[in-house]
Short mmCIF file of C-alpha atoms in Angstrom, two decimals:
data_model
loop_
_atom_site.label_atom_id
_atom_site.label_comp_id
_atom_site.label_asym_id
_atom_site.label_seq_id
_atom_site.Cartn_x
_atom_site.Cartn_y
_atom_site.Cartn_z
CA MET R 471 52.94 59.74 81.06
CA ASN R 472 56.47 59.07 82.04
CA THR R 473 58.42 58.55 78.65
CA ILE R 474 61.93 57.69 78.47
CA PHE R 475 62.87 60.96 76.83
CA SER R 476 61.31 64.04 75.30
CA VAL R 477 62.09 65.58 71.80
CA THR R 478 62.01 68.97 70.20
CA GLN R 479 59.93 69.71 67.15
CA LYS R 480 62.78 68.88 64.83
CA GLN R 481 63.60 65.70 66.58
CA LEU R 482 60.00 64.61 66.49
CA TYR R 483 59.86 65.25 62.81
CA ASP R 484 62.76 63.02 62.24
CA PHE R 485 61.37 60.36 64.68
CA LEU R 486 58.10 60.28 62.61
CA LEU R 487 59.91 59.88 59.30
CA ASN R 488 61.77 56.83 60.68
CA VAL R 489 59.15 55.21 62.87
CA ALA R 490 55.66 56.08 61.86
CA PRO R 491 55.83 54.29 58.51
CA ILE R 492 56.30 51.06 60.36
CA ARG R 493 54.67 51.45 63.70
CA PRO R 494 51.81 53.66 65.13
CA VAL R 495 53.16 56.57 67.15
CA PHE R 496 51.62 58.34 70.01
CA ILE R 497 52.69 61.92 70.79
CA TRP R 498 52.46 63.26 74.37
CA GLY R 499 52.75 66.90 75.12
CA ALA R 500 51.31 70.05 76.69
CA PRO R 501 48.47 71.99 74.92
CA GLY R 502 49.58 74.36 72.18
CA ILE R 503 53.07 73.36 71.54
CA GLY R 504 52.50 72.16 68.04
CA LYS R 505 51.65 68.43 68.06
CA SER R 506 48.94 68.76 65.41
CA ALA R 507 50.87 71.13 63.15
CA ILE R 508 53.90 68.80 63.01
CA VAL R 509 51.86 65.86 62.17
CA GLU R 510 49.96 67.75 59.34
CA SER R 511 53.35 69.02 58.12
CA PHE R 512 54.73 65.54 58.14
CA ALA R 513 51.84 64.17 56.17
CA SER R 514 52.20 67.11 53.68
CA GLU R 515 55.97 66.28 53.31
CA LEU R 516 55.09 62.69 52.36
CA GLY R 517 52.56 63.83 49.92
CA MET R 518 49.77 62.15 51.92
CA PRO R 519 46.35 63.57 52.84
CA CYS R 520 45.90 63.92 56.55
CA VAL R 521 42.67 62.77 57.95
CA SER R 522 42.02 64.01 61.53
CA LEU R 523 39.74 62.45 64.06
CA LEU R 524 39.13 64.28 67.44
CA GLY R 525 38.93 61.68 70.16
CA SER R 526 36.98 63.90 72.52
CA GLN R 527 34.14 64.10 69.94
CA LEU R 528 34.01 60.64 68.79
CA ALA R 529 31.41 57.73 69.46
CA PRO R 530 32.33 53.99 68.71
CA GLU R 531 30.19 53.96 65.56
CA ASP R 532 32.20 56.84 64.20
CA ILE R 533 35.17 54.29 64.04
CA ILE R 534 33.63 50.94 63.40
CA GLY R 535 30.70 52.26 61.30
CA VAL R 536 27.18 51.10 61.22
CA PRO R 537 25.81 47.69 60.27
CA GLN R 538 24.01 46.77 57.20
CA ILE R 539 22.54 43.52 55.94
CA LYS R 540 24.27 42.03 52.92
CA ASP R 541 23.43 38.60 51.49
CA GLY R 542 21.70 37.81 54.82
CA TYR R 543 24.63 38.75 56.88
CA SER R 544 25.28 41.96 58.90
CA VAL R 545 28.28 43.91 57.63
CA PHE R 546 29.77 46.95 59.25
CA CYS R 547 30.33 49.82 56.77
CA PRO R 548 33.27 51.99 58.02
CA PRO R 549 33.00 55.82 57.66
CA LYS R 550 33.87 57.27 54.18
CA MET R 551 36.64 59.41 55.67
CA ILE R 552 38.49 56.40 56.89
CA ALA R 553 37.61 53.84 54.14
CA ARG R 554 39.79 55.26 51.45
CA ASP R 555 41.36 53.60 48.52
CA GLU R 556 44.86 55.35 48.61
CA PRO R 557 47.18 55.48 51.59
CA TYR R 558 46.92 58.41 53.94
CA CYS R 559 48.02 59.69 57.38
CA LEU R 560 45.25 58.96 59.99
CA PHE R 561 45.79 61.49 62.91
CA LEU R 562 43.98 60.41 66.10
CA ASP R 563 44.08 63.81 68.09
CA GLU R 564 43.16 63.88 71.62
CA LEU R 565 43.13 60.10 71.62
CA ASN R 566 43.41 59.98 75.44
CA ALA R 567 40.33 62.11 75.78
CA CYS R 568 37.89 59.66 74.41
CA SER R 569 35.78 57.24 76.37
CA GLN R 570 36.85 53.66 77.03
CA GLU R 571 34.33 52.38 74.53
CA VAL R 572 35.83 54.55 71.87
CA GLN R 573 39.33 53.46 73.02
CA LYS R 574 38.29 49.75 72.44
CA ALA R 575 37.09 50.67 68.81
CA PHE R 576 40.70 51.87 68.11
CA TYR R 577 42.32 48.52 69.12
CA SER R 578 42.23 46.84 65.83
CA LEU R 579 42.48 50.11 63.74
CA ILE R 580 45.84 51.00 65.47
CA HIS R 581 47.30 47.37 65.94
CA GLU R 582 46.09 45.74 62.74
CA ARG R 583 45.24 48.82 60.68
CA ARG R 584 41.71 47.17 60.25
CA ILE R 585 38.09 48.14 60.87
CA GLY R 586 35.86 45.17 60.83
CA GLU R 587 36.56 43.59 57.41
CA PHE R 588 38.09 46.81 55.84
CA LEU R 589 41.86 47.07 55.79
CA LEU R 590 43.47 50.38 55.60
CA PRO R 591 45.38 50.99 52.38
CA GLU R 592 48.90 49.51 52.33
CA GLY R 593 51.25 52.42 53.37
CA THR R 594 48.81 54.15 55.58
CA ILE R 595 50.26 55.82 58.63
CA VAL R 596 48.51 56.04 62.08
CA ILE R 597 49.59 58.68 64.53
CA GLY R 598 47.96 59.54 67.80
CA ALA R 599 48.37 62.54 70.11
CA GLY R 600 47.14 63.77 73.53
CA ASN R 601 47.63 66.17 76.27
CA ARG R 602 49.08 65.19 79.74
CA ALA R 603 47.02 64.93 82.92
CA GLN R 604 49.32 67.38 84.70
CA ASP R 605 48.29 70.04 82.17
CA SER R 606 44.83 70.54 83.42
CA ALA R 607 43.51 69.15 80.08
CA ILE R 608 40.48 66.81 79.56
CA VAL R 609 42.25 63.39 79.61
CA LYS R 610 41.00 59.96 80.50
CA PRO R 611 43.41 57.03 81.43
CA MET R 612 44.41 54.93 78.39
CA SER R 613 43.98 51.24 78.80
CA SER R 614 47.26 49.28 78.93
CA ALA R 615 46.10 47.33 75.79
CA LEU R 616 45.99 50.65 73.84
CA ILE R 617 49.18 51.99 75.22
CA ASN R 618 51.00 48.81 74.30
CA ARG R 619 49.84 49.12 70.66
CA MET R 620 51.78 52.29 70.05
CA VAL R 621 55.35 53.76 70.23
CA HIS R 622 55.34 56.58 72.64
CA VAL R 623 57.36 59.96 72.55
CA GLN R 624 57.01 63.23 74.37
CA LEU R 625 57.20 66.62 72.60
CA ARG R 626 58.74 69.59 74.48
CA ALA R 627 58.81 73.21 73.25
CA SER R 628 62.19 74.41 71.77
CA HIS R 629 62.58 78.15 71.29
CA LYS R 630 65.32 77.50 68.57
CA ASP R 631 63.02 75.24 66.49
CA TRP R 632 60.06 77.63 66.97
CA LEU R 633 62.03 80.75 65.99
CA GLU R 634 63.13 79.01 62.86
CA TRP R 635 59.52 78.22 61.99
CA ALA R 636 58.45 81.74 63.03
CA TYR R 637 60.85 83.38 60.53
CA GLU R 638 59.52 81.10 57.73
CA HIS R 639 55.95 81.84 58.56
CA GLU R 640 56.52 85.71 58.95
CA ILE R 641 55.37 85.84 62.58
CA HIS R 642 55.16 89.44 63.85
CA PRO R 643 58.54 91.06 64.49
CA TYR R 644 57.55 92.15 68.02
CA VAL R 645 56.84 88.50 68.90
CA ILE R 646 60.03 87.12 67.30
CA GLU R 647 62.24 89.67 68.92
CA TYR R 648 60.60 89.11 72.35
CA VAL R 649 61.11 85.32 72.29
CA GLN R 650 64.50 85.80 71.08
CA MET R 651 65.22 87.92 74.20
CA ARG R 652 63.14 85.74 76.55
CA PRO R 653 63.09 82.11 75.24
CA ASP R 654 61.95 80.89 78.60
CA HIS R 655 58.69 82.62 78.04
CA LEU R 656 57.78 80.67 74.85
CA TRP R 657 55.86 78.23 76.97
CA SER R 658 54.54 78.34 80.52
CA GLU R 659 52.71 75.64 82.74
CA PRO R 660 49.02 75.65 82.22
CA PRO R 661 47.43 77.42 85.27
CA LYS R 662 44.97 75.72 87.61
CA THR R 663 42.53 78.55 87.05
CA GLU R 664 40.72 79.45 83.81
CA GLU R 665 42.94 82.01 82.19
CA PRO R 666 45.13 82.42 79.15
CA PHE R 667 48.67 80.93 79.26
CA SER R 668 51.73 81.24 77.04
CA THR R 669 52.37 78.61 74.38
CA PRO R 670 53.73 78.64 70.82
CA ARG R 671 50.16 78.48 69.69
CA SER R 672 49.14 81.49 71.74
CA TRP R 673 52.24 83.49 70.53
CA HIS R 674 50.99 82.67 66.99
CA MET R 675 47.62 83.83 67.84
CA LEU R 676 49.08 87.09 69.29
CA SER R 677 51.06 87.65 66.10
CA ASP R 678 47.98 87.34 63.91
CA CYS R 679 46.06 89.80 66.23
CA LEU R 680 49.01 92.27 66.03
CA TYR R 681 48.93 92.20 62.28
CA ALA R 682 45.17 92.59 62.20
CA TYR R 683 45.36 96.00 63.97
CA GLY R 684 47.93 97.13 61.51
CA ASN R 685 48.79 100.82 61.73
CA SER R 686 46.13 101.36 64.41
CA LEU R 687 48.17 99.30 66.96
CA ASP R 688 48.44 101.49 70.02
CA GLU R 689 49.48 100.97 73.68
CA GLN R 690 45.92 100.21 74.70
CA ALA R 691 45.50 97.60 71.98
CA ILE R 692 48.75 95.93 72.92
CA ASP R 693 47.64 95.70 76.51
CA ILE R 694 44.37 94.05 75.56
CA LEU R 695 45.93 91.69 73.00
CA ALA R 696 48.85 90.56 75.32
CA SER R 697 46.56 90.02 78.24
CA SER R 698 44.11 88.05 76.03
CA CYS R 699 46.78 85.57 74.70
CA LEU R 700 49.59 85.20 77.36
CA SER R 701 50.07 84.35 80.88
CA SER R 702 49.56 87.45 82.97
CA HIS R 703 53.16 87.91 84.18
CA ILE R 704 54.46 87.33 80.58
CA ALA R 705 51.90 89.67 79.20
CA SER R 706 53.02 92.44 81.48
CA GLN R 707 56.62 91.81 80.44
CA PHE R 708 55.75 91.82 76.77
CA LYS R 709 53.92 95.06 77.18
CA ALA R 710 56.98 96.50 78.86
CA PHE R 711 59.15 95.31 76.01
CA ILE R 712 57.04 97.12 73.47
CA LYS R 713 57.50 100.26 75.57
CA GLN R 714 61.20 99.64 75.41
CA VAL R 715 61.20 99.28 71.73
CA GLN R 716 59.29 102.34 71.28
CA SER R 717 61.42 104.22 73.77
CA LYS R 718 65.00 105.38 74.15
CA TYR R 719 66.04 102.65 76.41
CA ASP R 720 68.27 99.73 75.33
CA LEU R 721 69.69 96.95 77.55
CA ALA R 722 72.95 96.88 75.58
CA LYS R 723 73.53 100.52 75.98
CA ILE R 724 72.76 100.29 79.77
CA ILE R 725 75.39 97.41 80.16
CA ASN R 726 77.86 99.48 78.04
CA GLY R 727 77.28 102.55 80.31
CA GLU R 728 75.80 104.73 77.59
CA LEU R 729 72.29 104.85 79.46
CA ARG R 730 71.10 104.57 83.00
CA TRP R 731 68.25 102.44 84.34
CA PRO R 732 64.87 104.03 83.88
CA ASP R 733 64.01 105.51 87.20
CA HIS R 734 60.72 107.40 86.72
CA PRO R 735 57.80 105.99 88.75
CA ASP R 736 55.75 105.76 85.55
CA GLU R 737 58.52 103.51 84.02
CA ARG R 738 58.41 100.83 86.90
CA ASP R 739 57.07 98.14 84.68
CA LEU R 740 59.84 98.80 81.97
CA LEU R 741 62.50 98.75 84.71
CA TYR R 742 61.13 95.33 85.84
CA PHE R 743 61.29 94.00 82.27
CA MET R 744 64.72 95.27 81.72
CA ALA R 745 65.96 93.94 84.89
CA GLN R 746 64.47 90.38 84.11
CA SER R 747 66.16 90.66 80.76
CA PHE R 748 69.53 91.65 82.32
CA ARG R 749 69.15 88.64 84.81
CA ALA R 750 68.48 86.32 81.85
CA GLN R 751 71.58 87.69 80.03
CA LEU R 752 73.79 87.03 83.05
CA ILE R 753 72.47 83.39 83.47
CA LYS R 754 73.11 82.83 79.64
CA GLU R 755 76.61 84.35 79.45
CA LEU R 756 78.35 83.94 82.79
CA PRO R 757 80.02 80.45 83.06
CA SER R 758 79.08 78.15 86.05
CA GLU R 759 82.84 77.90 87.11
CA HIS R 760 85.01 81.05 87.87
CA THR R 761 88.00 79.45 86.34
CA THR R 762 86.60 79.30 82.83
CA LEU R 763 85.72 83.07 82.88
CA LYS R 764 87.00 84.83 79.65
CA GLY R 765 87.85 88.35 79.13
CA ASN R 766 84.43 89.67 77.92
CA GLN R 767 82.71 87.64 80.56
CA GLN R 768 84.92 89.05 83.29
CA GLN R 769 84.08 92.63 82.10
CA LEU R 770 80.22 91.74 82.13
CA ALA R 771 80.58 90.39 85.67
CA PHE R 772 82.41 93.49 86.85
CA ARG R 773 79.98 95.73 85.20
CA ALA R 774 76.90 93.74 86.46
CA LYS R 775 77.75 94.46 90.10
CA ASP R 776 77.73 98.21 89.37
CA LEU R 777 74.40 97.87 87.51
CA ILE R 778 72.92 95.80 90.33
CA LYS R 779 74.10 98.49 92.82
CA ASP R 780 72.53 101.13 90.71
CA LEU R 781 69.34 99.11 90.42
CA ALA R 782 69.14 98.82 94.12
CA SER R 783 69.18 102.55 94.64
CA ILE R 784 66.09 102.75 92.52
CA SER R 785 64.34 99.51 93.72
CA LEU R 786 65.71 97.14 96.17
CA GLU R 787 63.08 94.74 95.55
CA ILE R 788 63.79 94.54 91.83
CA ALA R 789 67.46 94.32 92.42
CA GLN R 790 66.85 91.42 94.76
CA MET R 791 64.76 89.76 92.14
CA VAL R 792 67.89 89.81 89.74
CA VAL R 793 70.07 87.92 92.17
CA SER R 794 67.42 85.49 93.57
CA GLU R 795 66.76 81.89 92.29
CA GLN R 796 63.67 81.65 90.10
CA LYS R 797 62.14 78.50 88.94
CA GLY R 798 65.28 76.57 89.57
CA GLU R 799 67.48 79.06 87.71
CA ALA R 800 70.19 80.96 89.61
CA LEU R 801 73.22 83.07 88.86
CA PRO R 802 76.57 81.23 89.16
CA ALA R 803 77.64 80.53 92.74
CA TRP R 804 81.06 82.32 92.33
CA PHE R 805 79.20 85.45 91.13
CA MET R 806 76.70 85.48 94.04
CA LEU R 807 79.68 85.21 96.44
CA GLU R 808 81.02 88.42 94.96
CA VAL R 809 77.58 89.98 95.17
CA ILE R 810 77.23 88.94 99.00
CA ARG R 811 80.80 90.31 99.59
CA ASP R 812 80.22 93.62 97.78
CA LEU R 813 76.38 94.30 98.16
CA PRO R 814 75.41 92.26 101.28
CA ARG R 815 72.09 94.19 101.71
CA LEU R 816 70.87 92.70 98.34
CA VAL R 817 70.80 89.14 99.78
CA ALA R 818 69.39 90.14 103.11
CA LYS R 819 65.83 88.68 103.82
CA LYS R 820 63.05 91.24 103.35
CA ASP R 821 61.13 92.24 106.45
CA GLY R 822 57.77 90.45 106.89
#
């Protein structure tokens, strides 16, 4: 679904407050980024019960009800959970995963807030949500008639909004600290194969599992839990992060010259994680234009070249990873020119 714009969790909340009371809203978004949780929180904030229907599990009669004979006429009796006396929030989750016949049953419910002869209570709010086809989720094309009955918005994951939520809900400190350090790892593209992948929901699950282990949480348990909840490459970095937390190494101290890069063969996963974190910090703190470079940034850039040189003496491959473009993110061009000038072998192509 190509929407005009995407919104963060906070922006979606404000959008629902203003739009949902007057028009049905459909929320597009990848699995696990919090669509359902936001709708439930929104309904709770308004003091309304939230009635959820799962589109992938519905048949048409679940919406329009079953017929009964009354005074010689057939009358459809809507389901009790929908036919209520007081206004409520009707959440149609996975709406774009239901069959075409079920979609038809939603036409009058969404557009007119009516099921047969039954009108939803005045003030009832209708919100739909669904995954996107590119996320390898179970989705079916929505008819143009159904699409045109709703206001559409797309939700994206925001690490700032999620971290604020995580503090309020006492998410495990390991998870919060890691996402603070690597906000780009909060969400990853769903894989084409059947395996875990990282989303706000999977980080929440990992937090619950870490708490469940309590004092018995050891390195093996962390390996199992991270691999069970997260994308494989993020799981390996999370495990390395825990090693860093539990060891003497600290990236700030390495940048300040108080410590050196871990160079023992058994610490290669830790070295890789710290190098990735170092790269993320350079992308975050170094400006795109050399002319806007401030004193502390200039000091970081100068120190960074020495650290990359030291890193190359331990692992040329990891040092090249620091300076290479990844997922469209690259170090500033002016900094790369200095690296090419001072450390030319780092940007040389690998053999084979």
